[in-house]
Amino acid sequence: MLSLFLSFLFPRRCPICHHLLKNQQSLICPKCYQKVVFVREPVCFCCGKPLENEETELCSDCRKHPKTFKKGIPLCVYNNEVRDSLAAIKYQNQKEYADFYIMEIKKRKLKQLKNLRIDLILPVPLHKRKKRQRGFNQAMLFAEGIGEILHVPASDCVLFRIKYTKPLKSLNPRERLASMEHSFWASDEVKGKRVLLVDDIYTTGATAESCTRALKAAGAEDVWVFCVAIGYGE
């Protein structure tokens, strides 16, 4: 009864087209669902980017810049529709859109995530200045959602961004990693633990790699990286 009352007061919108959903029991328009491209094999053995050639083991980025995390697990491809949807969560406070992606994570990635035997789930942190501006960390929405699915604790009080960095869009992969160096610090709570690091978008992996190095320095046993959206590899 409460959920029906809330849906009447705050009707859901489609996370892709942003229109009110005709079926308020759904999380996305049927037509828009077809526009979300979920990652399928073949993928990069390291970061999980979709590849065109089944015989290719690593994308060009992971060949040139090896990663220290165990493996990347992406949900969907970073196309225009998903880009705008995730931007609406991040910049327009449309937090309810995260429910759709969390539902798909449970549907498509539950078995794989369970097999990792994760001890702790951590979001890629925002710098405190940026978090004040935005009001929340979108990665924590997904970390908490995965935590509920796996019955594993999610925390934003373990891994911290200690250096403010400018947007990385104009930098090449090597410059991105250099810019992110020493940007994160992790507490010893990760010591001996298997950690799942969660972010909304994965591009070159510079942020994930920098976080992983901080976690490893603090004693994490292994680190996996989960992202909602990822670009294509080569």
PDB file of C-alpha atoms in Angstrom:
ATOM      1  CA  MET A   1       0.000   0.000   0.000  1.00  0.00           C
ATOM      2  CA  LEU A   2       2.812   2.421   0.889  1.00  0.00           C
ATOM      3  CA  SER A   3       4.629   1.782  -2.407  1.00  0.00           C
ATOM      4  CA  LEU A   4       1.417   2.480  -4.355  1.00  0.00           C
ATOM      5  CA  PHE A   5       0.927   5.716  -2.428  1.00  0.00           C
ATOM      6  CA  LEU A   6       4.507   6.812  -3.092  1.00  0.00           C
ATOM      7  CA  SER A   7       4.263   5.947  -6.789  1.00  0.00           C
ATOM      8  CA  PHE A   8       1.168   8.173  -6.957  1.00  0.00           C
ATOM      9  CA  LEU A   9       2.991  11.078  -5.297  1.00  0.00           C
ATOM     10  CA  PHE A  10       6.298  10.517  -7.089  1.00  0.00           C
ATOM     11  CA  PRO A  11       5.612   8.645 -10.340  1.00  0.00           C
ATOM     12  CA  ARG A  12       8.614   6.901 -11.853  1.00  0.00           C
ATOM     13  CA  ARG A  13      10.268   8.066 -15.027  1.00  0.00           C
ATOM     14  CA  CYS A  14      12.135   5.978 -17.551  1.00  0.00           C
ATOM     15  CA  PRO A  15      15.900   6.240 -16.928  1.00  0.00           C
ATOM     16  CA  ILE A  16      16.559   6.489 -20.671  1.00  0.00           C
ATOM     17  CA  CYS A  17      13.865   8.738 -22.222  1.00  0.00           C
ATOM     18  CA  HIS A  18      12.949  10.394 -18.880  1.00  0.00           C
ATOM     19  CA  HIS A  19       9.206  10.228 -19.628  1.00  0.00           C
ATOM     20  CA  LEU A  20       6.687   9.080 -17.038  1.00  0.00           C
ATOM     21  CA  LEU A  21       6.330   5.307 -17.135  1.00  0.00           C
ATOM     22  CA  LYS A  22       2.906   4.089 -18.234  1.00  0.00           C
ATOM     23  CA  ASN A  23       3.446   0.978 -16.140  1.00  0.00           C
ATOM     24  CA  GLN A  24       4.544   2.222 -12.728  1.00  0.00           C
ATOM     25  CA  GLN A  25       5.492  -1.342 -11.743  1.00  0.00           C
ATOM     26  CA  SER A  26       8.255  -1.259 -14.360  1.00  0.00           C
ATOM     27  CA  LEU A  27      11.602   0.530 -14.161  1.00  0.00           C
ATOM     28  CA  ILE A  28      12.070   1.303 -17.874  1.00  0.00           C
ATOM     29  CA  CYS A  29      10.101   1.699 -21.114  1.00  0.00           C
ATOM     30  CA  PRO A  30      10.025  -1.475 -23.237  1.00  0.00           C
ATOM     31  CA  LYS A  31      11.379   0.440 -26.256  1.00  0.00           C
ATOM     32  CA  CYS A  32      14.120   2.092 -24.227  1.00  0.00           C
ATOM     33  CA  TYR A  33      15.189  -1.252 -22.800  1.00  0.00           C
ATOM     34  CA  GLN A  34      16.239  -2.211 -26.327  1.00  0.00           C
ATOM     35  CA  LYS A  35      18.605   0.761 -26.400  1.00  0.00           C
ATOM     36  CA  VAL A  36      20.631  -0.462 -23.418  1.00  0.00           C
ATOM     37  CA  VAL A  37      23.448  -2.664 -24.727  1.00  0.00           C
ATOM     38  CA  PHE A  38      24.611  -5.167 -22.135  1.00  0.00           C
ATOM     39  CA  VAL A  39      28.200  -6.399 -22.256  1.00  0.00           C
ATOM     40  CA  ARG A  40      28.644  -9.821 -23.813  1.00  0.00           C
ATOM     41  CA  GLU A  41      31.614 -11.962 -24.785  1.00  0.00           C
ATOM     42  CA  PRO A  42      34.181 -11.537 -26.186  1.00  0.00           C
ATOM     43  CA  VAL A  43      35.599  -9.098 -23.645  1.00  0.00           C
ATOM     44  CA  CYS A  44      39.013  -7.965 -22.460  1.00  0.00           C
ATOM     45  CA  PHE A  45      40.317 -10.523 -19.977  1.00  0.00           C
ATOM     46  CA  CYS A  46      41.429  -7.713 -17.664  1.00  0.00           C
ATOM     47  CA  CYS A  47      39.038  -4.732 -17.724  1.00  0.00           C
ATOM     48  CA  GLY A  48      36.031  -6.418 -19.356  1.00  0.00           C
ATOM     49  CA  LYS A  49      35.654  -4.069 -22.349  1.00  0.00           C
ATOM     50  CA  PRO A  50      33.747  -5.656 -25.248  1.00  0.00           C
ATOM     51  CA  LEU A  51      36.027  -6.761 -28.083  1.00  0.00           C
ATOM     52  CA  GLU A  52      35.285  -7.515 -31.722  1.00  0.00           C
ATOM     53  CA  ASN A  53      37.846 -10.293 -32.113  1.00  0.00           C
ATOM     54  CA  GLU A  54      37.276 -13.452 -30.077  1.00  0.00           C
ATOM     55  CA  GLU A  55      40.983 -14.322 -30.275  1.00  0.00           C
ATOM     56  CA  THR A  56      42.076 -11.053 -28.633  1.00  0.00           C
ATOM     57  CA  GLU A  57      42.704 -11.490 -24.908  1.00  0.00           C
ATOM     58  CA  LEU A  58      43.368  -7.874 -23.880  1.00  0.00           C
ATOM     59  CA  CYS A  59      42.163  -4.520 -25.186  1.00  0.00           C
ATOM     60  CA  SER A  60      44.836  -2.132 -26.453  1.00  0.00           C
ATOM     61  CA  ASP A  61      44.658  -0.055 -23.265  1.00  0.00           C
ATOM     62  CA  CYS A  62      45.307  -3.032 -20.967  1.00  0.00           C
ATOM     63  CA  ARG A  63      48.136  -4.216 -23.224  1.00  0.00           C
ATOM     64  CA  LYS A  64      49.833  -0.809 -23.030  1.00  0.00           C
ATOM     65  CA  HIS A  65      48.954  -0.108 -19.397  1.00  0.00           C
ATOM     66  CA  PRO A  66      48.691  -3.336 -17.341  1.00  0.00           C
ATOM     67  CA  LYS A  67      46.327  -3.195 -14.377  1.00  0.00           C
ATOM     68  CA  THR A  68      46.862  -4.490 -10.855  1.00  0.00           C
ATOM     69  CA  PHE A  69      43.213  -5.255 -10.075  1.00  0.00           C
ATOM     70  CA  LYS A  70      42.112  -8.835 -10.656  1.00  0.00           C
ATOM     71  CA  LYS A  71      39.381  -8.220 -13.194  1.00  0.00           C
ATOM     72  CA  GLY A  72      36.847  -5.660 -14.373  1.00  0.00           C
ATOM     73  CA  ILE A  73      33.148  -6.536 -14.442  1.00  0.00           C
ATOM     74  CA  PRO A  74      31.024  -4.125 -16.510  1.00  0.00           C
ATOM     75  CA  LEU A  75      27.244  -4.231 -16.857  1.00  0.00           C
ATOM     76  CA  CYS A  76      26.553  -2.338 -20.068  1.00  0.00           C
ATOM     77  CA  VAL A  77      28.143  -0.385 -22.905  1.00  0.00           C
ATOM     78  CA  TYR A  78      28.641   3.350 -22.489  1.00  0.00           C
ATOM     79  CA  ASN A  79      26.482   4.537 -25.392  1.00  0.00           C
ATOM     80  CA  ASN A  80      24.656   7.859 -25.722  1.00  0.00           C
ATOM     81  CA  GLU A  81      21.531   6.655 -23.945  1.00  0.00           C
ATOM     82  CA  VAL A  82      23.362   5.230 -20.936  1.00  0.00           C
ATOM     83  CA  ARG A  83      25.664   8.269 -20.816  1.00  0.00           C
ATOM     84  CA  ASP A  84      22.704  10.651 -20.508  1.00  0.00           C
ATOM     85  CA  SER A  85      20.988   8.378 -17.983  1.00  0.00           C
ATOM     86  CA  LEU A  86      24.012   8.200 -15.692  1.00  0.00           C
ATOM     87  CA  ALA A  87      24.563  11.946 -16.065  1.00  0.00           C
ATOM     88  CA  ALA A  88      20.979  12.522 -14.878  1.00  0.00           C
ATOM     89  CA  ILE A  89      21.747  10.518 -11.728  1.00  0.00           C
ATOM     90  CA  LYS A  90      24.967  12.392 -11.129  1.00  0.00           C
ATOM     91  CA  TYR A  91      24.048  15.966 -12.006  1.00  0.00           C
ATOM     92  CA  GLN A  92      20.224  16.121 -11.830  1.00  0.00           C
ATOM     93  CA  ASN A  93      19.734  14.102  -8.638  1.00  0.00           C
ATOM     94  CA  GLN A  94      17.680  11.416 -10.412  1.00  0.00           C
ATOM     95  CA  LYS A  95      18.760   8.776  -7.907  1.00  0.00           C
ATOM     96  CA  GLU A  96      15.778   6.522  -8.658  1.00  0.00           C
ATOM     97  CA  TYR A  97      17.291   5.743 -12.072  1.00  0.00           C
ATOM     98  CA  ALA A  98      19.891   3.669 -10.242  1.00  0.00           C
ATOM     99  CA  ASP A  99      17.169   1.138  -9.380  1.00  0.00           C
ATOM    100  CA  PHE A 100      17.004  -0.027 -13.000  1.00  0.00           C
ATOM    101  CA  TYR A 101      20.742  -0.694 -13.195  1.00  0.00           C
ATOM    102  CA  ILE A 102      20.772  -2.450  -9.814  1.00  0.00           C
ATOM    103  CA  MET A 103      17.920  -4.687 -10.994  1.00  0.00           C
ATOM    104  CA  GLU A 104      19.956  -5.619 -14.087  1.00  0.00           C
ATOM    105  CA  ILE A 105      23.053  -6.264 -11.996  1.00  0.00           C
ATOM    106  CA  LYS A 106      21.051  -8.750  -9.939  1.00  0.00           C
ATOM    107  CA  LYS A 107      19.605 -10.315 -13.078  1.00  0.00           C
ATOM    108  CA  ARG A 108      22.833 -10.574 -15.082  1.00  0.00           C
ATOM    109  CA  LYS A 109      25.802 -10.512 -12.686  1.00  0.00           C
ATOM    110  CA  LEU A 110      24.648 -12.094  -9.425  1.00  0.00           C
ATOM    111  CA  LYS A 111      26.296 -15.491  -9.943  1.00  0.00           C
ATOM    112  CA  GLN A 112      29.587 -13.990 -11.106  1.00  0.00           C
ATOM    113  CA  LEU A 113      29.708 -11.570  -8.187  1.00  0.00           C
ATOM    114  CA  LYS A 114      28.828 -14.253  -5.641  1.00  0.00           C
ATOM    115  CA  ASN A 115      31.663 -16.442  -6.897  1.00  0.00           C
ATOM    116  CA  LEU A 116      34.186 -13.732  -5.993  1.00  0.00           C
ATOM    117  CA  ARG A 117      33.466 -14.207  -2.259  1.00  0.00           C
ATOM    118  CA  ILE A 118      33.770 -10.475  -1.633  1.00  0.00           C
ATOM    119  CA  ASP A 119      34.334  -9.249   1.942  1.00  0.00           C
ATOM    120  CA  LEU A 120      33.813  -5.528   1.411  1.00  0.00           C
ATOM    121  CA  ILE A 121      32.293  -3.252  -1.251  1.00  0.00           C
ATOM    122  CA  LEU A 122      33.719   0.239  -1.738  1.00  0.00           C
ATOM    123  CA  PRO A 123      32.642   3.062  -4.059  1.00  0.00           C
ATOM    124  CA  VAL A 124      35.247   5.077  -5.921  1.00  0.00           C
ATOM    125  CA  PRO A 125      35.255   8.120  -3.630  1.00  0.00           C
ATOM    126  CA  LEU A 126      34.678  11.736  -4.525  1.00  0.00           C
ATOM    127  CA  HIS A 127      36.899  14.482  -3.188  1.00  0.00           C
ATOM    128  CA  LYS A 128      35.137  16.202  -0.280  1.00  0.00           C
ATOM    129  CA  ARG A 129      34.910  19.439  -2.284  1.00  0.00           C
ATOM    130  CA  LYS A 130      33.122  17.726  -5.159  1.00  0.00           C
ATOM    131  CA  LYS A 131      30.899  15.747  -2.800  1.00  0.00           C
ATOM    132  CA  ARG A 132      29.799  19.001  -1.127  1.00  0.00           C
ATOM    133  CA  GLN A 133      28.920  20.449  -4.531  1.00  0.00           C
ATOM    134  CA  ARG A 134      26.986  17.368  -5.706  1.00  0.00           C
ATOM    135  CA  GLY A 135      25.529  16.344  -2.354  1.00  0.00           C
ATOM    136  CA  PHE A 136      26.146  12.619  -2.789  1.00  0.00           C
ATOM    137  CA  ASN A 137      28.425  10.077  -4.442  1.00  0.00           C
ATOM    138  CA  GLN A 138      26.648   8.261  -7.278  1.00  0.00           C
ATOM    139  CA  ALA A 139      29.063   5.319  -6.999  1.00  0.00           C
ATOM    140  CA  MET A 140      27.806   4.717  -3.452  1.00  0.00           C
ATOM    141  CA  LEU A 141      24.262   4.221  -4.770  1.00  0.00           C
ATOM    142  CA  PHE A 142      25.476   1.299  -6.844  1.00  0.00           C
ATOM    143  CA  ALA A 143      27.814  -0.002  -4.125  1.00  0.00           C
ATOM    144  CA  GLU A 144      24.917  -0.102  -1.650  1.00  0.00           C
ATOM    145  CA  GLY A 145      22.672  -1.785  -4.204  1.00  0.00           C
ATOM    146  CA  ILE A 146      25.243  -4.506  -4.876  1.00  0.00           C
ATOM    147  CA  GLY A 147      25.820  -4.853  -1.147  1.00  0.00           C
ATOM    148  CA  GLU A 148      22.132  -5.568  -0.594  1.00  0.00           C
ATOM    149  CA  ILE A 149      22.154  -8.131  -3.385  1.00  0.00           C
ATOM    150  CA  LEU A 150      25.226  -9.943  -2.052  1.00  0.00           C
ATOM    151  CA  HIS A 151      24.565  -9.334   1.667  1.00  0.00           C
ATOM    152  CA  VAL A 152      28.043  -7.808   1.904  1.00  0.00           C
ATOM    153  CA  PRO A 153      28.783  -4.494   3.673  1.00  0.00           C
ATOM    154  CA  ALA A 154      29.329  -1.392   1.542  1.00  0.00           C
ATOM    155  CA  SER A 155      31.221   1.525   3.061  1.00  0.00           C
ATOM    156  CA  ASP A 156      32.313   5.012   2.026  1.00  0.00           C
ATOM    157  CA  CYS A 157      34.476   5.427   5.136  1.00  0.00           C
ATOM    158  CA  VAL A 158      37.391   3.210   4.100  1.00  0.00           C
ATOM    159  CA  LEU A 159      38.741   4.571   0.809  1.00  0.00           C
ATOM    160  CA  PHE A 160      39.250   8.337   0.469  1.00  0.00           C
ATOM    161  CA  ARG A 161      40.192  10.730  -2.322  1.00  0.00           C
ATOM    162  CA  ILE A 162      42.855  12.954  -0.786  1.00  0.00           C
ATOM    163  CA  LYS A 163      43.882  14.953  -3.863  1.00  0.00           C
ATOM    164  CA  TYR A 164      41.550  17.118  -5.923  1.00  0.00           C
ATOM    165  CA  THR A 165      42.025  16.413  -9.623  1.00  0.00           C
ATOM    166  CA  LYS A 166      40.698  18.261 -12.645  1.00  0.00           C
ATOM    167  CA  PRO A 167      38.545  16.411 -15.226  1.00  0.00           C
ATOM    168  CA  LEU A 168      40.584  13.795 -17.100  1.00  0.00           C
ATOM    169  CA  LYS A 169      38.751  13.897 -20.440  1.00  0.00           C
ATOM    170  CA  SER A 170      41.471  15.810 -22.289  1.00  0.00           C
ATOM    171  CA  LEU A 171      44.322  13.575 -21.053  1.00  0.00           C
ATOM    172  CA  ASN A 172      45.700  10.413 -22.630  1.00  0.00           C
ATOM    173  CA  PRO A 173      45.828   7.195 -20.548  1.00  0.00           C
ATOM    174  CA  ARG A 174      49.394   7.752 -19.318  1.00  0.00           C
ATOM    175  CA  GLU A 175      48.656  11.362 -18.349  1.00  0.00           C
ATOM    176  CA  ARG A 176      45.470  10.280 -16.567  1.00  0.00           C
ATOM    177  CA  LEU A 177      47.323   7.763 -14.444  1.00  0.00           C
ATOM    178  CA  ALA A 178      50.025  10.316 -13.617  1.00  0.00           C
ATOM    179  CA  SER A 179      47.349  12.843 -12.637  1.00  0.00           C
ATOM    180  CA  MET A 180      45.662  10.285 -10.375  1.00  0.00           C
ATOM    181  CA  GLU A 181      48.884   9.199  -8.645  1.00  0.00           C
ATOM    182  CA  HIS A 182      48.653   9.408  -4.835  1.00  0.00           C
ATOM    183  CA  SER A 183      45.047  10.648  -5.116  1.00  0.00           C
ATOM    184  CA  PHE A 184      43.621   7.959  -2.811  1.00  0.00           C
ATOM    185  CA  TRP A 185      44.242   6.575   0.656  1.00  0.00           C
ATOM    186  CA  ALA A 186      42.724   3.468   2.249  1.00  0.00           C
ATOM    187  CA  SER A 187      42.436   2.526   5.914  1.00  0.00           C
ATOM    188  CA  ASP A 188      43.745  -0.770   7.283  1.00  0.00           C
ATOM    189  CA  GLU A 189      40.162  -2.038   7.396  1.00  0.00           C
ATOM    190  CA  VAL A 190      40.863  -3.582   3.985  1.00  0.00           C
ATOM    191  CA  LYS A 191      43.793  -5.628   5.254  1.00  0.00           C
ATOM    192  CA  GLY A 192      43.459  -9.250   4.143  1.00  0.00           C
ATOM    193  CA  LYS A 193      40.075  -8.600   2.506  1.00  0.00           C
ATOM    194  CA  ARG A 194      38.688  -9.289  -0.933  1.00  0.00           C
ATOM    195  CA  VAL A 195      37.365  -5.947  -2.159  1.00  0.00           C
ATOM    196  CA  LEU A 196      34.896  -4.993  -4.873  1.00  0.00           C
ATOM    197  CA  LEU A 197      35.503  -1.430  -6.079  1.00  0.00           C
ATOM    198  CA  VAL A 198      32.413   0.140  -7.674  1.00  0.00           C
ATOM    199  CA  ASP A 199      32.071   3.070 -10.078  1.00  0.00           C
ATOM    200  CA  ASP A 200      29.482   4.246 -12.581  1.00  0.00           C
ATOM    201  CA  ILE A 201      31.755   4.646 -15.624  1.00  0.00           C
ATOM    202  CA  TYR A 202      35.047   3.039 -16.676  1.00  0.00           C
ATOM    203  CA  THR A 203      37.095   4.678 -19.443  1.00  0.00           C
ATOM    204  CA  THR A 204      40.867   4.135 -19.360  1.00  0.00           C
ATOM    205  CA  GLY A 205      40.890   2.672 -15.865  1.00  0.00           C
ATOM    206  CA  ALA A 206      43.256   5.299 -14.420  1.00  0.00           C
ATOM    207  CA  THR A 207      40.947   5.981 -11.474  1.00  0.00           C
ATOM    208  CA  ALA A 208      40.327   2.284 -10.780  1.00  0.00           C
ATOM    209  CA  GLU A 209      44.044   1.564 -10.991  1.00  0.00           C
ATOM    210  CA  SER A 210      44.937   4.388  -8.613  1.00  0.00           C
ATOM    211  CA  CYS A 211      42.298   3.172  -6.132  1.00  0.00           C
ATOM    212  CA  THR A 212      43.566  -0.394  -6.431  1.00  0.00           C
ATOM    213  CA  ARG A 213      47.127   0.661  -5.641  1.00  0.00           C
ATOM    214  CA  ALA A 214      45.937   2.475  -2.510  1.00  0.00           C
ATOM    215  CA  LEU A 215      43.905  -0.567  -1.436  1.00  0.00           C
ATOM    216  CA  LYS A 216      46.832  -2.918  -2.050  1.00  0.00           C
ATOM    217  CA  ALA A 217      49.157  -0.610  -0.117  1.00  0.00           C
ATOM    218  CA  ALA A 218      46.740  -0.858   2.819  1.00  0.00           C
ATOM    219  CA  GLY A 219      46.842  -4.647   2.663  1.00  0.00           C
ATOM    220  CA  ALA A 220      43.844  -5.667   0.544  1.00  0.00           C
ATOM    221  CA  GLU A 221      44.182  -9.277  -0.587  1.00  0.00           C
ATOM    222  CA  ASP A 222      42.509  -8.796  -3.990  1.00  0.00           C
ATOM    223  CA  VAL A 223      40.558  -6.082  -5.768  1.00  0.00           C
ATOM    224  CA  TRP A 224      37.890  -6.456  -8.461  1.00  0.00           C
ATOM    225  CA  VAL A 225      36.369  -3.501 -10.288  1.00  0.00           C
ATOM    226  CA  PHE A 226      32.664  -3.278 -11.103  1.00  0.00           C
ATOM    227  CA  CYS A 227      31.300  -0.526 -13.336  1.00  0.00           C
ATOM    228  CA  VAL A 228      27.824   0.204 -14.629  1.00  0.00           C
ATOM    229  CA  ALA A 229      29.050   1.305 -18.061  1.00  0.00           C
ATOM    230  CA  ILE A 230      32.203   0.827 -20.088  1.00  0.00           C
ATOM    231  CA  GLY A 231      33.383   1.840 -23.562  1.00  0.00           C
ATOM    232  CA  TYR A 232      34.377  -0.526 -26.350  1.00  0.00           C
ATOM    233  CA  GLY A 233      37.920  -1.891 -26.485  1.00  0.00           C
ATOM    234  CA  GLU A 234      40.168  -2.466 -29.503  1.00  0.00           C
TER     235      GLU A 234
END
